[in-house]
Coordinates of C-alpha atoms in Angstrom, one line a residue:
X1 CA 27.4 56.7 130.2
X2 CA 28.8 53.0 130.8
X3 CA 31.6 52.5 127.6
X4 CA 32.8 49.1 126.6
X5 CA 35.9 47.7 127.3
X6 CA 38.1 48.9 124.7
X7 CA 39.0 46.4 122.8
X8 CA 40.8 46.8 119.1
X9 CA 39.3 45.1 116.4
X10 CA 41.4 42.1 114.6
X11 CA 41.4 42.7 111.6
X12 CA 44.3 43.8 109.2
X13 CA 44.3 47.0 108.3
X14 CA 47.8 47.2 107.0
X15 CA 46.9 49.0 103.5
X16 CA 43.4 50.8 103.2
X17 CA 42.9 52.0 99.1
X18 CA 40.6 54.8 98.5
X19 CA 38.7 54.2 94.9
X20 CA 36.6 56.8 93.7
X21 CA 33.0 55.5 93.2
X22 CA 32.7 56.7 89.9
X23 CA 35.1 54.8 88.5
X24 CA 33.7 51.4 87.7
X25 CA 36.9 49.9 86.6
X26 CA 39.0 50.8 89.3
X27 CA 36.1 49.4 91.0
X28 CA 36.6 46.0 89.3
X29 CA 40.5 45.8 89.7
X30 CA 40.4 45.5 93.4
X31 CA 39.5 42.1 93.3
X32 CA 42.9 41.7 92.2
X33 CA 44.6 43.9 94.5
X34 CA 46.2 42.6 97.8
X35 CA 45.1 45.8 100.1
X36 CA 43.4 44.9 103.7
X37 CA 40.8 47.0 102.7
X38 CA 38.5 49.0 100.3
X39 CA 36.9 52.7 101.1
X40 CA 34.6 53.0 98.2
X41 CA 34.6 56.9 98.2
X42 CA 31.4 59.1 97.8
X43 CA 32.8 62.3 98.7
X44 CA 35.7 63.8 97.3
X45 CA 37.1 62.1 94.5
X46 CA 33.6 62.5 92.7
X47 CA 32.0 65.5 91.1
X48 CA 28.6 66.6 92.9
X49 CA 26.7 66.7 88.7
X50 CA 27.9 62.4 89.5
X51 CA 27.2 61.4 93.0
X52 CA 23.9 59.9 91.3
X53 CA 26.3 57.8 89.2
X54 CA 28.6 56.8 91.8
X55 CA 26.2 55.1 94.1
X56 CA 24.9 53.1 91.0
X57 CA 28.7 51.9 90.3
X58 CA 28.8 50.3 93.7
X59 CA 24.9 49.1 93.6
X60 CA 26.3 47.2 90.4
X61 CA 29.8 46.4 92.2
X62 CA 27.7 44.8 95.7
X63 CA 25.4 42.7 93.2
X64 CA 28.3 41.0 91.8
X65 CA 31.0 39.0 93.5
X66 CA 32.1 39.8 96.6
X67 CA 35.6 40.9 97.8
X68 CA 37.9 38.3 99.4
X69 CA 39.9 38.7 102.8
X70 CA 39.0 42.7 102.3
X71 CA 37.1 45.2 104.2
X72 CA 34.8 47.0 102.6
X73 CA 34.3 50.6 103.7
X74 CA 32.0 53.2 101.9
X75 CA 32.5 56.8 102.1
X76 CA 29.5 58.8 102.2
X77 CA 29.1 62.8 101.7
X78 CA 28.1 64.9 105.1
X79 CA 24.9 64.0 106.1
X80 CA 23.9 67.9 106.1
X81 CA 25.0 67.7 102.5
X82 CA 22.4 67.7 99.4
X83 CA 23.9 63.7 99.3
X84 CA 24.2 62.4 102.4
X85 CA 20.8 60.7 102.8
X86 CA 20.9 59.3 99.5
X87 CA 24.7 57.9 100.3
X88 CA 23.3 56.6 103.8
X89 CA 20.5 54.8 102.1
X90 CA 22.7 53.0 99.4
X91 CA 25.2 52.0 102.9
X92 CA 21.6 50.8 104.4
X93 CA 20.7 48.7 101.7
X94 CA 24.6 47.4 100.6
X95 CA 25.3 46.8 104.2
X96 CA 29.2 47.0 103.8
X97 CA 31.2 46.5 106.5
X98 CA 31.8 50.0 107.6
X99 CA 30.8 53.2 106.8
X100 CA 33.2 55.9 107.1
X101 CA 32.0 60.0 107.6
X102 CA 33.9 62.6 106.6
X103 CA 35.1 66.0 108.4
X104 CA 34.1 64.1 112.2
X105 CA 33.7 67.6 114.4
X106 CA 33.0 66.2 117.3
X107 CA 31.0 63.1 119.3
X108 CA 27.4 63.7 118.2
X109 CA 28.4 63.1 114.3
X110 CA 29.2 59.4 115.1
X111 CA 26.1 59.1 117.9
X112 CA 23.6 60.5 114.9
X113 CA 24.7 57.6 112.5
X114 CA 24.9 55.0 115.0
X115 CA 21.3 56.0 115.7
X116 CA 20.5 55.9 112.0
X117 CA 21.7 52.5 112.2
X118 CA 20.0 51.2 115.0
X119 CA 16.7 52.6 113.7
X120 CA 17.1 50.6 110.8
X121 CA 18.0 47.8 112.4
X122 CA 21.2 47.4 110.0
X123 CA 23.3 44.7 111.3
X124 CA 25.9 44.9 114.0
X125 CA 28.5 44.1 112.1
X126 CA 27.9 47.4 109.8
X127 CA 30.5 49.7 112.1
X128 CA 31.2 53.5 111.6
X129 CA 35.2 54.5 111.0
X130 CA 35.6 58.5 111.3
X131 CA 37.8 60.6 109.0
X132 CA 39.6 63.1 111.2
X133 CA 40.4 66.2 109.4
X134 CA 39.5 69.2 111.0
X135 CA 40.6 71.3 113.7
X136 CA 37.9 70.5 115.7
X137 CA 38.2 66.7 115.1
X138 CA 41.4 66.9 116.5
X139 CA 40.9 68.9 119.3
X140 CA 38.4 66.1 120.1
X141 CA 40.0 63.3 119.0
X142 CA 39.8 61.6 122.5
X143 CA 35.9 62.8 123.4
X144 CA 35.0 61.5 119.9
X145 CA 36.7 58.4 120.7
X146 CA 35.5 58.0 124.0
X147 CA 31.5 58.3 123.0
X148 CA 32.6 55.6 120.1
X149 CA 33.1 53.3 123.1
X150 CA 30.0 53.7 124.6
X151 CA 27.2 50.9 123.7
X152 CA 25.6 50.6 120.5
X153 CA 28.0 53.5 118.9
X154 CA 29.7 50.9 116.1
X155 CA 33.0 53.4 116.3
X156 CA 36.1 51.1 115.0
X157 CA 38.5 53.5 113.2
X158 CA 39.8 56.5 112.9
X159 CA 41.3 57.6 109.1
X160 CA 43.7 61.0 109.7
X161 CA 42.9 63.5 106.4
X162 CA 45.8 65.7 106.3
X163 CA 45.1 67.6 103.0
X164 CA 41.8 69.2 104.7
X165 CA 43.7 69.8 107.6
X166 CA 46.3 71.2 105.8
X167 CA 44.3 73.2 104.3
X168 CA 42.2 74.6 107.0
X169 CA 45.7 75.1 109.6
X170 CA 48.3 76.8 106.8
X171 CA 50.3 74.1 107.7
X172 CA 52.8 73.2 105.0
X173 CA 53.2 69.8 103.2
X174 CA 56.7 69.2 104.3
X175 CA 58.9 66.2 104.0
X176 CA 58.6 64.6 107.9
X177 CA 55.5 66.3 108.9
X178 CA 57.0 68.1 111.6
X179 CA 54.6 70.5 112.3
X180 CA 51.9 67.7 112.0
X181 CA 53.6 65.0 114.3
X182 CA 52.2 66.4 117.6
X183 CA 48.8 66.5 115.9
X184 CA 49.0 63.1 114.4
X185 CA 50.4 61.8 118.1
X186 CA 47.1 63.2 119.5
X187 CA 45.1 61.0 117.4
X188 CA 47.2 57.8 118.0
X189 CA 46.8 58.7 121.7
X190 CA 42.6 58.9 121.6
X191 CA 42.4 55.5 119.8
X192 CA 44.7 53.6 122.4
X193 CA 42.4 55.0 125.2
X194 CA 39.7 53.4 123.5
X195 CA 40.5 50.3 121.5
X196 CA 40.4 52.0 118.2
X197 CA 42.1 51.6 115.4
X198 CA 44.2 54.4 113.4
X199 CA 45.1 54.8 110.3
X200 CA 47.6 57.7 108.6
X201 CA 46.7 60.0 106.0
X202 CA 46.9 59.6 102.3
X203 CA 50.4 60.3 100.5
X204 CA 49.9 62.4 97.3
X205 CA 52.8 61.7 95.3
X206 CA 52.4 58.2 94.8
X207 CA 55.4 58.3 92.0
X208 CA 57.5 59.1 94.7
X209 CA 58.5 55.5 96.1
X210 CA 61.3 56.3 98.6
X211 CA 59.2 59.5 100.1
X212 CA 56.4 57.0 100.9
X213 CA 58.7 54.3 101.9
X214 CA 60.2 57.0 104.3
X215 CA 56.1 58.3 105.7
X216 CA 54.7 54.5 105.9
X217 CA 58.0 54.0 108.6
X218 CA 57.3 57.4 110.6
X219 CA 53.7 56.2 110.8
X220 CA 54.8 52.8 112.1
X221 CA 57.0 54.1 114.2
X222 CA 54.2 56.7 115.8
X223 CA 52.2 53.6 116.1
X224 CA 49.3 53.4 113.1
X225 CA 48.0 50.7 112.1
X226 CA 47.8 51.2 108.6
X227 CA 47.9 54.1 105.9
X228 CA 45.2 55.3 103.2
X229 CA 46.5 54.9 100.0
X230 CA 45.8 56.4 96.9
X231 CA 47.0 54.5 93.8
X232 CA 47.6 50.2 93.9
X233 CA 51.5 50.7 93.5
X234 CA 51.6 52.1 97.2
X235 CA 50.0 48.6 99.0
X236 CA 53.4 46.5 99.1
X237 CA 55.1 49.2 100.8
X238 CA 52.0 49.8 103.3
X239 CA 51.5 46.2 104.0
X240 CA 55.4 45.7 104.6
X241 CA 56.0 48.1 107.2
X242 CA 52.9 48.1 108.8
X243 CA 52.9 44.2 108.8
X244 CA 54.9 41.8 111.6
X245 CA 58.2 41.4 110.9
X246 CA 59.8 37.6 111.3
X247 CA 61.8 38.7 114.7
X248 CA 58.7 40.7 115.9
X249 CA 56.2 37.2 115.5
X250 CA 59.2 35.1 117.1
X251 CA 58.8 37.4 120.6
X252 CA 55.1 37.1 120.4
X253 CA 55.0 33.2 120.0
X254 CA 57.6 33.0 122.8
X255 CA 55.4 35.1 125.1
X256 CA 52.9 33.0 124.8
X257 CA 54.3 29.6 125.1
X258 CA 55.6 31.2 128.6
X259 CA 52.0 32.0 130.0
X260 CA 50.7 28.7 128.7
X261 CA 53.5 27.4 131.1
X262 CA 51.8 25.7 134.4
X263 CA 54.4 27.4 136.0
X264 CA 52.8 30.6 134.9
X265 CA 49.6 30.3 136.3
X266 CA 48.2 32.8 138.3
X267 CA 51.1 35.0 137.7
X268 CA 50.6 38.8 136.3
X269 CA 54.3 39.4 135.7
X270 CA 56.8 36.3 134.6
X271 CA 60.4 36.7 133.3
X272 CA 61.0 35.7 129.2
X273 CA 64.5 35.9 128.1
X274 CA 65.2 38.2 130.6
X275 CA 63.2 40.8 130.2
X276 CA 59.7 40.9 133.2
X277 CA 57.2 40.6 130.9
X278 CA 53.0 41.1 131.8
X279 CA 49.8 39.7 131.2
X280 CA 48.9 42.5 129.1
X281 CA 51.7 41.8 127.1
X282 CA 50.4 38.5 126.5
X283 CA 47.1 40.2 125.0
X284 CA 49.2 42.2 122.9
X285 CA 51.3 39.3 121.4
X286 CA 47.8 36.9 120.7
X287 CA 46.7 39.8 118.5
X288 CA 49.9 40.0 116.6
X289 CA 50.2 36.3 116.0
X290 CA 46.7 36.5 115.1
X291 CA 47.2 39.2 112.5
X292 CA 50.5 37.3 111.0
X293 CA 48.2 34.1 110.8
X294 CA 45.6 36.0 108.9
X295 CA 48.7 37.3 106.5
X296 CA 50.1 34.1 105.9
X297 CA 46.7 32.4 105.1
X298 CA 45.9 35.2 102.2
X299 CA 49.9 34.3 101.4
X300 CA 48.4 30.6 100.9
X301 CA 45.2 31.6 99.0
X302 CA 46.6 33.4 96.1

């Protein structure tokens, strides 16, 4: 199969807030909040007796006004779940901007619902993120990623679920994550292959400010682009540390002024401040500065 070049999407996706579908004023309040983006959940935060409820909270929510300068992101069930047809209908006929499936095995559980897609002619700009939290989805983190990249698959994101995996490995829920870094690393790995984008696992304890402080700066460090986040008081933190910093947006603009220097043309490799830097550098810094323009016009809006 031919893929596409991989190319990371431009939006921010600093802070990503799970809300549980079923509950229509949590629903309401994100208006308010200032998270990059929304995943409406389906799935686990909501009792199977309500699914039915759920997906009438967000048909109510979509009718209304929309969300600004947010992405909106609806979690469905499995599709070989009792609920995953209905939940797949109600993403047909909301047309978010992503849907995101749970417990992704392998490559064929994206390729099925970009097919589902196509066949209903949903719009291009619907895309598919992937919640990676089994054994298997790690172990095929990169093959998953890989078919994502092939035409027509709509594959964008990949969300890490480390209380499933957790769950499924023994592995304990230790301050650091040691025994979860090489895991997480493998996942990080597969989306810069491909032009995804990653985002960390949820942190339970949301009470606990400098814990998450601590995990949303080990994420950064292991190079996410974002965190899930279970409760508003967690998206300042989020968007700080997985944001631009001042000195980090001063390199970028000055690696750009130096390849929009004649002198620079037709060169691959030029020398800025010393350091040899390269044109793929230069791709690297136009997305940043593009990012920190999109931060600072939200800044302006509110």
């Amino acid at each position: 199969m031919t893929r596409n070049s991989p190319t990371r999407s431009s939006n921010l996706r600093r802070s990503v807030l799970s809300v549980p579908a079923i509950n229509a004023r949590a629903l309401e309040k994100t208006h308010a909040l200032d998270c990059d983006a929304v995943i409406f959940d389906l799935e686990d935060s909501v009792a199977p007796e309500r699914k039915a409820e759920a997906r009438d909270n967000l048909k109510a929510f979509f009718s209304g006004p929309p969300l600004v300068n947010k992405e909106r992101i609806i979690r469905i069930n499995a599709l070989a779940s009792t609920f995953g047809n209905a939940d797949m209908e109600l993403v047909l006929a909301l047309e978010p901007d992503a849907v995101l499936l749970p417990k992704v095995d392998e490559p064929q559980d994206v390729m099925s619902i970009s097919d589902r897609l196509a066949d209903a002619d949903a719009p291009e700009s619907l895309r598919i993120w992937a919640m990676i939290e089994t054994p298997r989805g790690i172990l095929n983190a990169a093959a998953i990623a890989e078919a994502g990249r092939t035409p027509g698959s709509r594959l964008d994101c990949f969300v890490v679920g480390l209380n499933d995996l957790r769950k499924e490995t023994g592995v304990l829920p230790q301050p650091g994550r040691t025994y979860l870094v090489p895991w997480l690393m493998q996942v990080v790995l597969a989306v810069r292959a491909y032009g995804l984008d990653a985002i960390d696992s949820v942190f339970n304890d949301f009470k606990d400010a400098d814990a998450f402080d601590a995990e949303c700066a080990h994420a950064r460090a292991m190079g996410f682009d974002g965190k899930m986040l279970i409760h508003p008081a967690q998206i300042e933190a989020s968007n700080r540390h997985f944001g631009p910093d001042n000195a980090a947006i001063a390199e970028a603009e000055a690696i750009i002024a130096a390849f929009a220097d004649p002198a620079a043309e037709g060169l691959n490799v030029i020398n800025v401040n010393g350091r040899m830097i390269e044109r793929l550098h230069l791709v690297q810094a136009e997305s940043l500065v593009h990012k920190a323009r999109l931060i600072a016009e939200r800044q302006t809006a509110k």
